[in-house]
mmCIF file of C-alpha atoms and ligand atoms in Angstrom:
data_model
loop_
_atom_site.group_PDB
_atom_site.id
_atom_site.type_symbol
_atom_site.label_atom_id
_atom_site.label_comp_id
_atom_site.label_asym_id
_atom_site.label_seq_id
_atom_site.Cartn_x
_atom_site.Cartn_y
_atom_site.Cartn_z
ATOM 1 C CA MET A 1 -60.817 -112.914 129.267
ATOM 2 C CA PHE A 2 -58.637 -111.537 132.289
ATOM 3 C CA ALA A 3 -59.407 -115.070 133.877
ATOM 4 C CA ASP A 4 -57.535 -116.482 130.612
ATOM 5 C CA MET A 5 -54.780 -114.390 131.261
ATOM 6 C CA GLU A 6 -54.183 -114.236 135.198
ATOM 7 C CA GLN A 7 -54.320 -118.130 135.055
ATOM 8 C CA MET A 8 -51.367 -117.902 131.717
ATOM 9 C CA GLY A 9 -49.748 -115.209 134.100
ATOM 10 C CA HIS A 10 -50.368 -112.543 130.917
ATOM 11 C CA GLU A 11 -49.056 -109.445 131.225
ATOM 12 C CA GLN A 12 -51.229 -107.811 128.209
ATOM 13 C CA VAL A 13 -53.106 -108.336 125.228
ATOM 14 C CA VAL A 14 -53.466 -105.598 122.095
ATOM 15 C CA TYR A 15 -56.588 -105.270 120.394
ATOM 16 C CA CYS A 16 -55.136 -103.681 116.613
ATOM 17 C CA PHE A 17 -58.461 -102.704 114.240
ATOM 18 C CA ASP A 18 -58.090 -100.294 111.582
ATOM 19 C CA GLN A 19 -60.509 -99.208 110.170
ATOM 20 C CA THR A 20 -58.757 -97.644 106.613
ATOM 21 C CA THR A 21 -56.507 -101.464 105.782
ATOM 22 C CA GLY A 22 -59.449 -103.792 107.569
ATOM 23 C CA LEU A 23 -56.307 -105.499 109.713
ATOM 24 C CA ARG A 24 -57.560 -106.758 113.206
ATOM 25 C CA ALA A 25 -55.065 -108.087 115.339
ATOM 26 C CA LEU A 26 -53.859 -109.453 118.883
ATOM 27 C CA ILE A 27 -50.842 -108.883 119.944
ATOM 28 C CA GLY A 28 -50.269 -111.170 123.357
ATOM 29 C CA ILE A 29 -47.023 -109.958 125.574
ATOM 30 C CA HIS A 30 -47.039 -112.962 127.956
ATOM 31 C CA SER A 31 -43.983 -111.794 129.754
ATOM 32 C CA THR A 32 -41.169 -108.912 129.817
ATOM 33 C CA VAL A 33 -39.281 -109.655 132.454
ATOM 34 C CA LEU A 34 -36.464 -111.128 131.565
ATOM 35 C CA GLY A 35 -36.629 -108.757 128.497
ATOM 36 C CA PRO A 36 -38.711 -107.413 126.060
ATOM 37 C CA ALA A 37 -41.211 -109.343 124.675
ATOM 38 C CA LEU A 38 -39.862 -111.785 121.461
ATOM 39 C CA GLY A 39 -42.230 -114.113 118.653
ATOM 40 C CA GLY A 40 -43.548 -114.527 115.491
ATOM 41 C CA CYS A 41 -46.454 -112.681 114.045
ATOM 42 C CA ARG A 42 -48.595 -115.088 112.150
ATOM 43 C CA MET A 43 -51.472 -114.458 109.665
ATOM 44 C CA TRP A 44 -54.636 -117.189 109.653
ATOM 45 C CA ASN A 45 -57.948 -117.600 109.545
ATOM 46 C CA TYR A 46 -59.093 -118.416 112.828
ATOM 47 C CA ALA A 47 -62.973 -119.391 113.019
ATOM 48 C CA ASN A 48 -63.085 -116.556 115.497
ATOM 49 C CA GLU A 49 -61.992 -114.612 118.087
ATOM 50 C CA GLN A 50 -61.801 -117.082 120.810
ATOM 51 C CA GLU A 51 -59.123 -119.286 118.334
ATOM 52 C CA ALA A 52 -57.356 -115.961 117.815
ATOM 53 C CA LEU A 53 -56.396 -115.202 120.799
ATOM 54 C CA ARG A 54 -56.116 -118.993 122.852
ATOM 55 C CA ASP A 55 -53.842 -119.130 120.171
ATOM 56 C CA VAL A 56 -51.761 -115.522 121.226
ATOM 57 C CA LEU A 57 -52.270 -116.860 124.943
ATOM 58 C CA ARG A 58 -51.227 -120.263 124.466
ATOM 59 C CA LEU A 59 -47.761 -119.284 121.932
ATOM 60 C CA SER A 60 -46.613 -115.809 123.492
ATOM 61 C CA ARG A 61 -46.629 -117.916 127.008
ATOM 62 C CA GLY A 62 -43.928 -120.710 124.877
ATOM 63 C CA MET A 63 -42.226 -117.640 123.789
ATOM 64 C CA THR A 64 -41.147 -116.545 126.867
ATOM 65 C CA TYR A 65 -40.102 -120.887 128.456
ATOM 66 C CA LYS A 66 -38.170 -121.120 125.222
ATOM 67 C CA ALA A 67 -36.262 -117.306 125.924
ATOM 68 C CA ALA A 68 -36.038 -118.580 129.920
ATOM 69 C CA LEU A 69 -34.326 -122.170 129.034
ATOM 70 C CA ALA A 70 -32.051 -120.650 125.947
ATOM 71 C CA GLY A 71 -30.089 -117.939 128.921
ATOM 72 C CA LEU A 72 -31.662 -114.986 126.550
ATOM 73 C CA ALA A 73 -32.498 -111.952 128.411
ATOM 74 C CA LEU A 74 -35.831 -111.722 125.646
ATOM 75 C CA GLY A 75 -39.393 -111.980 126.855
ATOM 76 C CA GLY A 76 -41.777 -114.163 125.532
ATOM 77 C CA GLY A 77 -44.714 -113.103 122.882
ATOM 78 C CA LYS A 78 -46.409 -113.256 119.460
ATOM 79 C CA SER A 79 -48.670 -112.262 117.082
ATOM 80 C CA VAL A 80 -51.870 -113.335 115.100
ATOM 81 C CA ILE A 81 -53.456 -111.621 112.107
ATOM 82 C CA PHE A 82 -56.920 -112.138 111.568
ATOM 83 C CA GLY A 83 -57.659 -113.261 108.048
ATOM 84 C CA ASP A 84 -56.932 -115.989 104.351
ATOM 85 C CA PRO A 85 -53.437 -115.054 103.675
ATOM 86 C CA VAL A 86 -54.478 -115.072 100.083
ATOM 87 C CA LYS A 87 -56.761 -112.815 100.120
ATOM 88 C CA HIS A 88 -56.522 -110.600 102.313
ATOM 89 C CA LYS A 89 -52.767 -109.669 102.970
ATOM 90 C CA ASN A 90 -51.344 -106.948 101.331
ATOM 91 C CA GLU A 91 -48.681 -104.299 101.870
ATOM 92 C CA ALA A 92 -50.947 -101.676 103.543
ATOM 93 C CA LEU A 93 -52.550 -104.622 105.774
ATOM 94 C CA LEU A 94 -48.401 -105.060 106.601
ATOM 95 C CA HIS A 95 -47.809 -101.640 107.293
ATOM 96 C CA SER A 96 -50.790 -100.723 109.316
ATOM 97 C CA PHE A 97 -49.659 -104.111 111.899
ATOM 98 C CA GLY A 98 -45.854 -102.635 111.643
ATOM 99 C CA LYS A 99 -47.318 -98.798 112.900
ATOM 100 C CA PHE A 100 -49.065 -100.791 116.256
ATOM 101 C CA VAL A 101 -45.883 -102.852 116.896
ATOM 102 C CA HIS A 102 -43.811 -99.399 117.272
ATOM 103 C CA SER A 103 -46.639 -97.736 118.888
ATOM 104 C CA LEU A 104 -45.720 -100.510 122.177
ATOM 105 C CA GLY A 105 -41.894 -98.340 121.610
ATOM 106 C CA GLY A 106 -40.052 -102.184 121.926
ATOM 107 C CA ARG A 107 -42.241 -104.258 124.757
ATOM 108 C CA TYR A 108 -42.844 -106.875 121.962
ATOM 109 C CA ILE A 109 -40.392 -107.501 118.997
ATOM 110 C CA THR A 110 -41.341 -109.204 116.340
ATOM 111 C CA ALA A 111 -40.888 -112.123 113.462
ATOM 112 C CA GLN A 112 -41.233 -114.302 110.795
ATOM 113 C CA ASP A 113 -43.899 -117.583 111.507
ATOM 114 C CA VAL A 114 -46.600 -119.220 110.130
ATOM 115 C CA SER A 115 -47.650 -117.060 106.033
ATOM 116 C CA ILE A 116 -44.803 -114.178 107.399
ATOM 117 C CA SER A 117 -42.333 -114.206 104.415
ATOM 118 C CA ASN A 118 -38.863 -111.910 104.249
ATOM 119 C CA THR A 119 -40.993 -109.255 102.106
ATOM 120 C CA ASP A 120 -43.851 -108.812 104.347
ATOM 121 C CA LEU A 121 -41.630 -108.452 107.107
ATOM 122 C CA LEU A 122 -39.987 -106.158 105.019
ATOM 123 C CA HIS A 123 -43.465 -104.105 104.837
ATOM 124 C CA ILE A 124 -43.395 -104.399 108.717
ATOM 125 C CA ARG A 125 -39.615 -103.068 109.392
ATOM 126 C CA LYS A 126 -40.733 -100.188 106.972
ATOM 127 C CA GLU A 127 -42.844 -98.772 109.965
ATOM 128 C CA THR A 128 -40.916 -100.029 112.707
ATOM 129 C CA GLU A 129 -37.305 -101.060 113.807
ATOM 130 C CA HIS A 130 -38.705 -104.024 116.348
ATOM 131 C CA VAL A 131 -38.333 -106.310 113.703
ATOM 132 C CA VAL A 132 -36.172 -109.440 114.083
ATOM 133 C CA GLY A 133 -35.102 -112.545 111.283
ATOM 134 C CA LEU A 134 -34.393 -110.209 108.668
ATOM 135 C CA PRO A 135 -32.079 -111.011 105.591
ATOM 136 C CA ALA A 136 -28.627 -111.105 106.019
ATOM 137 C CA ASP A 137 -28.216 -108.537 103.019
ATOM 138 C CA MET A 138 -30.333 -106.145 105.392
ATOM 139 C CA GLY A 139 -28.906 -106.207 108.174
ATOM 140 C CA GLY A 140 -30.362 -109.648 109.942
ATOM 141 C CA THR A 141 -28.882 -112.437 111.013
ATOM 142 C CA GLY A 142 -30.515 -114.519 108.029
ATOM 143 C CA ASP A 143 -31.487 -117.947 107.541
ATOM 144 C CA PRO A 144 -32.094 -119.636 111.485
ATOM 145 C CA SER A 145 -31.822 -123.045 110.303
ATOM 146 C CA PRO A 146 -28.228 -123.648 110.785
ATOM 147 C CA MET A 147 -28.258 -122.729 114.540
ATOM 148 C CA THR A 148 -31.496 -125.072 115.308
ATOM 149 C CA ALA A 149 -30.055 -128.177 113.569
ATOM 150 C CA LEU A 150 -26.982 -127.795 115.833
ATOM 151 C CA GLY A 151 -28.801 -126.923 118.692
ATOM 152 C CA VAL A 152 -31.119 -130.397 117.604
ATOM 153 C CA PHE A 153 -28.009 -132.348 117.404
ATOM 154 C CA ASN A 154 -26.541 -131.407 120.473
ATOM 155 C CA GLY A 155 -29.979 -132.026 122.318
ATOM 156 C CA ILE A 156 -30.055 -135.625 120.476
ATOM 157 C CA LYS A 157 -25.613 -135.511 121.878
ATOM 158 C CA ALA A 158 -27.623 -135.164 125.637
ATOM 159 C CA ALA A 159 -30.194 -137.448 125.552
ATOM 160 C CA VAL A 160 -28.201 -140.149 124.125
ATOM 161 C CA ALA A 161 -25.780 -139.737 127.210
ATOM 162 C CA HIS A 162 -28.842 -140.027 129.339
ATOM 163 C CA ARG A 163 -30.678 -143.231 128.180
ATOM 164 C CA LEU A 164 -28.488 -144.955 126.069
ATOM 165 C CA GLN A 165 -25.770 -144.177 128.318
ATOM 166 C CA GLN A 166 -23.182 -143.928 125.753
ATOM 167 C CA ASP A 167 -20.999 -140.127 124.759
ATOM 168 C CA SER A 168 -20.647 -141.003 121.045
ATOM 169 C CA LEU A 169 -23.419 -141.505 118.866
ATOM 170 C CA ARG A 170 -20.870 -143.844 116.499
ATOM 171 C CA GLY A 171 -23.845 -146.408 115.648
ATOM 172 C CA VAL A 172 -26.935 -144.321 117.211
ATOM 173 C CA ARG A 173 -29.509 -145.004 114.483
ATOM 174 C CA VAL A 174 -31.781 -141.873 113.936
ATOM 175 C CA ALA A 175 -35.088 -141.469 112.123
ATOM 176 C CA VAL A 176 -35.886 -138.015 110.999
ATOM 177 C CA GLN A 177 -39.285 -137.064 109.348
ATOM 178 C CA GLY A 178 -38.564 -134.000 107.317
ATOM 179 C CA CYS A 179 -35.818 -132.888 104.988
ATOM 180 C CA GLY A 180 -35.619 -129.700 104.964
ATOM 181 C CA SER A 181 -34.232 -126.797 105.877
ATOM 182 C CA VAL A 182 -33.367 -128.432 109.715
ATOM 183 C CA GLY A 183 -33.550 -132.461 109.176
ATOM 184 C CA THR A 184 -31.058 -131.831 106.101
ATOM 185 C CA LYS A 185 -28.386 -130.111 107.843
ATOM 186 C CA LEU A 186 -29.523 -132.109 111.239
ATOM 187 C CA CYS A 187 -28.194 -135.286 108.889
ATOM 188 C CA HIS A 188 -24.565 -134.077 108.419
ATOM 189 C CA LEU A 189 -24.086 -133.259 112.094
ATOM 190 C CA LEU A 190 -25.623 -136.783 112.800
ATOM 191 C CA HIS A 191 -23.592 -138.678 109.733
ATOM 192 C CA ASN A 192 -20.146 -136.800 110.179
ATOM 193 C CA GLU A 193 -20.714 -138.198 114.123
ATOM 194 C CA GLY A 194 -21.449 -141.911 113.043
ATOM 195 C CA ALA A 195 -24.867 -142.177 113.353
ATOM 196 C CA GLU A 196 -27.308 -144.419 110.891
ATOM 197 C CA LEU A 197 -29.618 -142.279 109.382
ATOM 198 C CA TRP A 198 -33.590 -143.427 108.196
ATOM 199 C CA ILE A 199 -34.862 -140.669 106.934
ATOM 200 C CA GLY A 200 -38.556 -139.534 104.698
ATOM 201 C CA ASP A 201 -39.856 -136.734 103.748
ATOM 202 C CA ILE A 202 -43.621 -136.723 101.732
ATOM 203 C CA ASP A 203 -41.227 -134.838 98.776
ATOM 204 C CA ALA A 204 -38.684 -136.927 97.530
ATOM 205 C CA SER A 205 -36.778 -134.269 96.319
ATOM 206 C CA LYS A 206 -35.943 -133.488 99.848
ATOM 207 C CA THR A 207 -33.969 -136.976 100.406
ATOM 208 C CA ALA A 208 -32.126 -137.741 97.414
ATOM 209 C CA PRO A 209 -29.395 -135.781 98.325
ATOM 210 C CA LEU A 210 -29.751 -137.173 101.312
ATOM 211 C CA VAL A 211 -29.074 -141.058 100.429
ATOM 212 C CA ALA A 212 -25.725 -139.783 97.840
ATOM 213 C CA SER A 213 -23.750 -137.825 100.899
ATOM 214 C CA CYS A 214 -24.903 -139.389 104.042
ATOM 215 C CA GLY A 215 -25.452 -143.295 103.059
ATOM 216 C CA ALA A 216 -29.545 -142.641 104.310
ATOM 217 C CA LYS A 217 -32.019 -144.965 103.896
ATOM 218 C CA VAL A 218 -35.118 -143.364 102.436
ATOM 219 C CA LEU A 219 -39.153 -144.933 104.562
ATOM 220 C CA ASP A 220 -42.380 -143.533 103.708
ATOM 221 C CA SER A 221 -43.892 -141.755 106.285
ATOM 222 C CA GLU A 222 -45.435 -144.700 107.684
ATOM 223 C CA ALA A 223 -42.707 -146.888 108.237
ATOM 224 C CA LEU A 224 -40.439 -144.261 109.933
ATOM 225 C CA LEU A 225 -42.523 -144.522 113.253
ATOM 226 C CA PRO A 226 -42.481 -147.829 113.513
ATOM 227 C CA ALA A 227 -38.303 -148.001 112.608
ATOM 228 C CA GLU A 228 -36.348 -149.745 114.960
ATOM 229 C CA VAL A 229 -33.852 -146.701 115.736
ATOM 230 C CA ASP A 230 -32.996 -145.156 118.746
ATOM 231 C CA VAL A 231 -34.039 -142.248 118.257
ATOM 232 C CA PHE A 232 -37.241 -140.973 115.749
ATOM 233 C CA ALA A 233 -36.604 -136.805 115.552
ATOM 234 C CA PRO A 234 -39.180 -134.917 113.740
ATOM 235 C CA CYS A 235 -38.414 -132.376 111.933
ATOM 236 C CA ALA A 236 -41.549 -131.419 109.837
ATOM 237 C CA LEU A 237 -44.557 -131.140 111.023
ATOM 238 C CA GLY A 238 -45.771 -130.245 114.289
ATOM 239 C CA ALA A 239 -48.722 -132.840 116.810
ATOM 240 C CA ILE A 240 -47.384 -135.516 115.202
ATOM 241 C CA LEU A 241 -47.216 -137.371 118.913
ATOM 242 C CA ASP A 242 -50.150 -137.981 119.377
ATOM 243 C CA ASP A 243 -52.229 -141.145 120.542
ATOM 244 C CA THR A 244 -51.745 -143.336 117.285
ATOM 245 C CA SER A 245 -48.777 -142.814 117.124
ATOM 246 C CA ILE A 246 -46.863 -143.067 120.469
ATOM 247 C CA PRO A 247 -48.170 -146.997 120.951
ATOM 248 C CA GLN A 248 -45.815 -147.111 117.004
ATOM 249 C CA LEU A 249 -42.932 -145.991 118.083
ATOM 250 C CA ARG A 250 -39.953 -148.312 119.298
ATOM 251 C CA ALA A 251 -37.577 -145.806 119.179
ATOM 252 C CA LYS A 252 -36.195 -145.177 123.238
ATOM 253 C CA ILE A 253 -35.610 -141.322 122.418
ATOM 254 C CA VAL A 254 -37.806 -138.624 120.906
ATOM 255 C CA ALA A 255 -35.478 -135.671 120.071
ATOM 256 C CA GLY A 256 -36.355 -133.316 116.765
ATOM 257 C CA GLY A 257 -36.490 -129.473 115.671
ATOM 258 C CA ALA A 258 -40.063 -129.649 114.576
ATOM 259 C CA ASN A 259 -42.772 -127.333 116.578
ATOM 260 C CA ASN A 260 -45.917 -128.385 118.983
ATOM 261 C CA GLN A 261 -45.004 -132.159 118.686
ATOM 262 C CA LEU A 262 -47.139 -133.061 120.955
ATOM 263 C CA ALA A 263 -51.372 -132.511 119.800
ATOM 264 C CA ASP A 264 -51.662 -132.244 123.654
ATOM 265 C CA GLU A 265 -48.899 -130.652 126.043
ATOM 266 C CA VAL A 266 -49.488 -132.396 129.283
ATOM 267 C CA ALA A 267 -51.394 -136.276 128.036
ATOM 268 C CA HIS A 268 -48.855 -136.630 125.769
ATOM 269 C CA ASP A 269 -45.878 -135.777 127.711
ATOM 270 C CA GLN A 270 -47.345 -138.335 130.253
ATOM 271 C CA MET A 271 -47.400 -141.122 127.324
ATOM 272 C CA LEU A 272 -43.907 -140.819 126.262
ATOM 273 C CA ARG A 273 -42.981 -141.221 130.342
ATOM 274 C CA ALA A 274 -45.021 -143.923 131.148
ATOM 275 C CA ARG A 275 -43.897 -146.134 128.186
ATOM 276 C CA ASN A 276 -40.600 -144.606 128.655
ATOM 277 C CA ILE A 277 -39.461 -142.853 125.982
ATOM 278 C CA LEU A 278 -37.084 -140.099 126.610
ATOM 279 C CA TYR A 279 -38.320 -136.508 125.146
ATOM 280 C CA ALA A 280 -36.400 -133.471 124.580
ATOM 281 C CA PRO A 281 -39.239 -130.766 125.101
ATOM 282 C CA ASP A 282 -39.634 -129.263 121.830
ATOM 283 C CA TYR A 283 -39.138 -125.742 122.593
ATOM 284 C CA VAL A 284 -35.816 -126.398 124.250
ATOM 285 C CA ILE A 285 -34.131 -128.650 122.049
ATOM 286 C CA ASN A 286 -35.679 -126.097 118.698
ATOM 287 C CA ALA A 287 -34.272 -123.094 120.309
ATOM 288 C CA GLY A 288 -30.878 -122.686 118.193
ATOM 289 C CA GLY A 289 -33.227 -120.511 115.716
ATOM 290 C CA LEU A 290 -33.879 -118.187 118.290
ATOM 291 C CA ILE A 291 -30.942 -117.615 119.772
ATOM 292 C CA SER A 292 -29.819 -116.745 116.659
ATOM 293 C CA VAL A 293 -32.245 -114.124 115.618
ATOM 294 C CA SER A 294 -31.851 -112.819 119.334
ATOM 295 C CA TYR A 295 -28.454 -111.362 118.522
ATOM 296 C CA GLU A 296 -30.751 -108.438 116.138
ATOM 297 C CA VAL A 297 -31.939 -107.525 119.535
ATOM 298 C CA LYS A 298 -28.544 -106.831 120.918
ATOM 299 C CA LYS A 299 -24.961 -107.971 121.104
ATOM 300 C CA LEU A 300 -24.698 -110.800 123.246
ATOM 301 C CA ALA A 301 -21.876 -112.106 125.192
ATOM 302 C CA GLY A 302 -20.423 -115.433 123.061
ATOM 303 C CA THR A 303 -21.440 -116.515 119.812
ATOM 304 C CA ALA A 304 -24.745 -117.968 119.219
ATOM 305 C CA ALA A 305 -23.212 -121.127 118.415
ATOM 306 C CA GLU A 306 -21.773 -121.401 121.742
ATOM 307 C CA LYS A 307 -25.051 -120.170 123.676
ATOM 308 C CA THR A 308 -26.851 -122.915 120.905
ATOM 309 C CA THR A 309 -24.501 -125.374 122.507
ATOM 310 C CA ALA A 310 -25.526 -124.605 126.043
ATOM 311 C CA ILE A 311 -28.634 -126.695 125.321
ATOM 312 C CA TYR A 312 -26.829 -130.157 125.500
ATOM 313 C CA ALA A 313 -26.675 -128.805 129.343
ATOM 314 C CA THR A 314 -29.897 -127.629 129.850
ATOM 315 C CA LEU A 315 -31.413 -130.548 128.450
ATOM 316 C CA LEU A 316 -28.997 -133.285 130.817
ATOM 317 C CA GLU A 317 -30.633 -130.709 133.495
ATOM 318 C CA ILE A 318 -33.943 -131.807 132.389
ATOM 319 C CA PHE A 319 -33.726 -135.141 132.156
ATOM 320 C CA ARG A 320 -32.086 -135.280 135.705
ATOM 321 C CA ARG A 321 -34.653 -133.400 137.506
ATOM 322 C CA ALA A 322 -37.717 -135.698 134.949
ATOM 323 C CA THR A 323 -36.125 -138.849 136.720
ATOM 324 C CA LYS A 324 -36.041 -137.881 139.953
ATOM 325 C CA GLN A 325 -39.395 -135.694 140.114
ATOM 326 C CA GLY A 326 -40.579 -138.662 138.062
ATOM 327 C CA GLU A 327 -42.800 -136.830 135.609
ATOM 328 C CA GLY A 328 -42.517 -136.040 132.016
ATOM 329 C CA THR A 329 -39.617 -134.094 131.055
ATOM 330 C CA GLY A 330 -42.165 -131.800 128.928
ATOM 331 C CA LYS A 331 -43.718 -130.657 132.708
ATOM 332 C CA THR A 332 -39.633 -130.650 134.067
ATOM 333 C CA ALA A 333 -39.367 -127.671 131.740
ATOM 334 C CA ASN A 334 -41.979 -125.724 132.154
ATOM 335 C CA ARG A 335 -41.177 -125.775 135.844
ATOM 336 C CA LEU A 336 -37.831 -125.256 135.150
ATOM 337 C CA ALA A 337 -38.569 -122.177 132.618
ATOM 338 C CA GLU A 338 -41.169 -120.457 134.794
ATOM 339 C CA GLU A 339 -38.542 -121.043 138.025
ATOM 340 C CA ARG A 340 -35.825 -118.432 135.679
ATOM 341 C CA VAL A 341 -38.333 -116.169 135.159
ATOM 342 C CA GLN A 342 -39.673 -116.521 139.357
ATOM 343 C CA ARG A 343 -35.616 -115.414 140.097
ATOM 344 C CA GLN A 344 -35.290 -112.583 137.809
ATOM 345 C CA THR A 345 -38.656 -111.151 139.521
ATOM 346 C CA HIS A 346 -37.530 -111.082 142.837
ATOM 347 C CA ALA A 347 -33.893 -109.990 141.507
ATOM 348 C CA SER A 348 -35.573 -106.693 140.448
ATOM 349 C CA ALA A 349 -38.230 -106.299 143.561
ATOM 350 C CA ARG A 350 -35.380 -106.749 145.723
ATOM 351 C CA ILE A 351 -33.374 -103.947 143.628
ATOM 352 C CA CYS A 352 -36.836 -101.901 143.981
ATOM 353 C CA ASN A 353 -37.727 -102.109 147.256
ATOM 354 C CA ALA A 354 -33.754 -101.049 148.860
ATOM 355 C CA SER A 355 -33.514 -98.124 146.570
HETATM 356 P P1 NAD B 401 -39.135 -126.879 105.712
HETATM 357 O O1 NAD B 401 -40.233 -126.483 105.432
HETATM 358 O O2 NAD B 401 -37.486 -126.923 105.084
HETATM 359 O O3 NAD B 401 -39.030 -128.751 106.114
HETATM 360 C C1 NAD B 401 -39.851 -129.317 106.566
HETATM 361 C C2 NAD B 401 -39.835 -130.573 105.388
HETATM 362 O O4 NAD B 401 -40.685 -131.044 106.028
HETATM 363 C C3 NAD B 401 -40.538 -130.400 104.373
HETATM 364 O O5 NAD B 401 -38.675 -131.049 103.096
HETATM 365 C C4 NAD B 401 -41.721 -131.688 104.016
HETATM 366 O O6 NAD B 401 -41.526 -131.568 102.079
HETATM 367 C C5 NAD B 401 -41.415 -131.882 105.242
HETATM 368 N N1 NAD B 401 -43.372 -132.952 105.055
HETATM 369 C C6 NAD B 401 -43.874 -132.039 105.405
HETATM 370 N N2 NAD B 401 -44.685 -132.623 105.682
HETATM 371 C C7 NAD B 401 -44.787 -134.317 105.987
HETATM 372 C C8 NAD B 401 -44.874 -135.213 106.546
HETATM 373 N N3 NAD B 401 -46.027 -135.891 106.580
HETATM 374 N N4 NAD B 401 -43.779 -136.345 106.665
HETATM 375 C C9 NAD B 401 -42.498 -136.524 106.523
HETATM 376 N N5 NAD B 401 -41.774 -134.705 106.078
HETATM 377 C C10 NAD B 401 -43.001 -134.240 105.910
HETATM 378 O O7 NAD B 401 -38.891 -126.472 107.264
HETATM 379 P P2 NAD B 401 -38.243 -126.883 109.089
HETATM 380 O O8 NAD B 401 -37.146 -124.827 108.583
HETATM 381 O O9 NAD B 401 -36.576 -127.303 108.076
HETATM 382 O O10 NAD B 401 -38.850 -126.320 109.989
HETATM 383 C C11 NAD B 401 -39.006 -127.825 109.685
HETATM 384 C C12 NAD B 401 -39.725 -127.702 111.431
HETATM 385 O O11 NAD B 401 -38.917 -126.985 112.805
HETATM 386 C C13 NAD B 401 -40.839 -127.202 111.374
HETATM 387 O O12 NAD B 401 -41.850 -127.585 112.006
HETATM 388 C C14 NAD B 401 -40.394 -125.305 112.389
HETATM 389 O O13 NAD B 401 -41.599 -125.306 112.847
HETATM 390 C C15 NAD B 401 -40.089 -126.253 112.855
HETATM 391 N N6 NAD B 401 -38.525 -124.953 113.396
HETATM 392 C C16 NAD B 401 -37.662 -124.073 112.430
HETATM 393 C C17 NAD B 401 -36.716 -123.715 112.434
HETATM 394 C C18 NAD B 401 -36.032 -122.791 111.474
HETATM 395 O O14 NAD B 401 -35.118 -122.650 112.066
HETATM 396 N N7 NAD B 401 -36.003 -123.049 110.184
HETATM 397 C C19 NAD B 401 -36.405 -123.251 114.128
HETATM 398 C C20 NAD B 401 -37.468 -123.453 115.224
HETATM 399 C C21 NAD B 401 -38.377 -124.858 114.946
#
């Protein structure tokens, strides 16, 4: 484990076990250099401890990169609870987890992730104040999806400016996969700027309203990938970009809100570049939700919408650097995030030496 932590740059992994409730959980703290480590808690029926450890290490590092490139004074963390959410999740277990989070004194701040609902978060909140992403009527910032969609919209504009050399979205053809909370709001923003929309969702009730309100054309899931469009915007599942799907794409840009879009973050970043498809790294373009909840940690200068709009400039910097270096945009984004963390590490070391 220490070899993995050293290789990925982690500070701490906390093993949580409670005999009474049966809680088995891991809290991964990748970095607190920029601020307290923030990241959601997921519950999953992991096949073994190794699988859970890999997940928590990978996801917590991702949160450090995401916060760093969103310009937030936050570090990266994540937690995983072992078990089948349907069979093993109960109030006592969540309280027990909350106590472990509290014991870290704010080094780690938890939030919602896979299989952890708003109600679950409220149980955890009874044991610790180090929780964000609460509903608006509980003092939280509420639904983050409008801010996520705003960030994705700005990211698409940056990608269009870089790849198509066009400032306006008028007439730009966008295929949106997944018309849930993020996808629907994104469609409205794109439609208001004159983009033409093709949409797909496994749930037909999600697409019908967008046909009426945005003039979107519906395609089935298989037809969406090879659609003759400028932008493919994945807003449904992770791991959508793989050896099979990338060769099918006809879009010049991939820019959407889904998490973990690349099945293999190195190979598929390179594959997209080799096909001259501009990829907006998922954790950069979808950071609006994190920006939104970060206002629950502390009051920041400026509004969440202003910070989210800055995703445009961050992505342009990534695209220009990647072009100059001749490398995939995912690789460039990771390096830029690491540079931001290192700058802070060096600044802190200078202050220590001076005092
Ligand atoms: P959601 O559940 O509201 O919407 C997802 C939609 O995708 C649903 O309508 C679902 O029917 C559809 N879908 C599922 N499988 C599909 C498939 N194979 N083809 C087409 N459609 C399919 O989720 P959301 O909150 O809109 O989030 C969408 C994505 O963005 C997720 O990957 C999520 O992790 C990511 N994300 C969301 C936020 C946020 O603020 N909600 C923030 C960051 C990242």
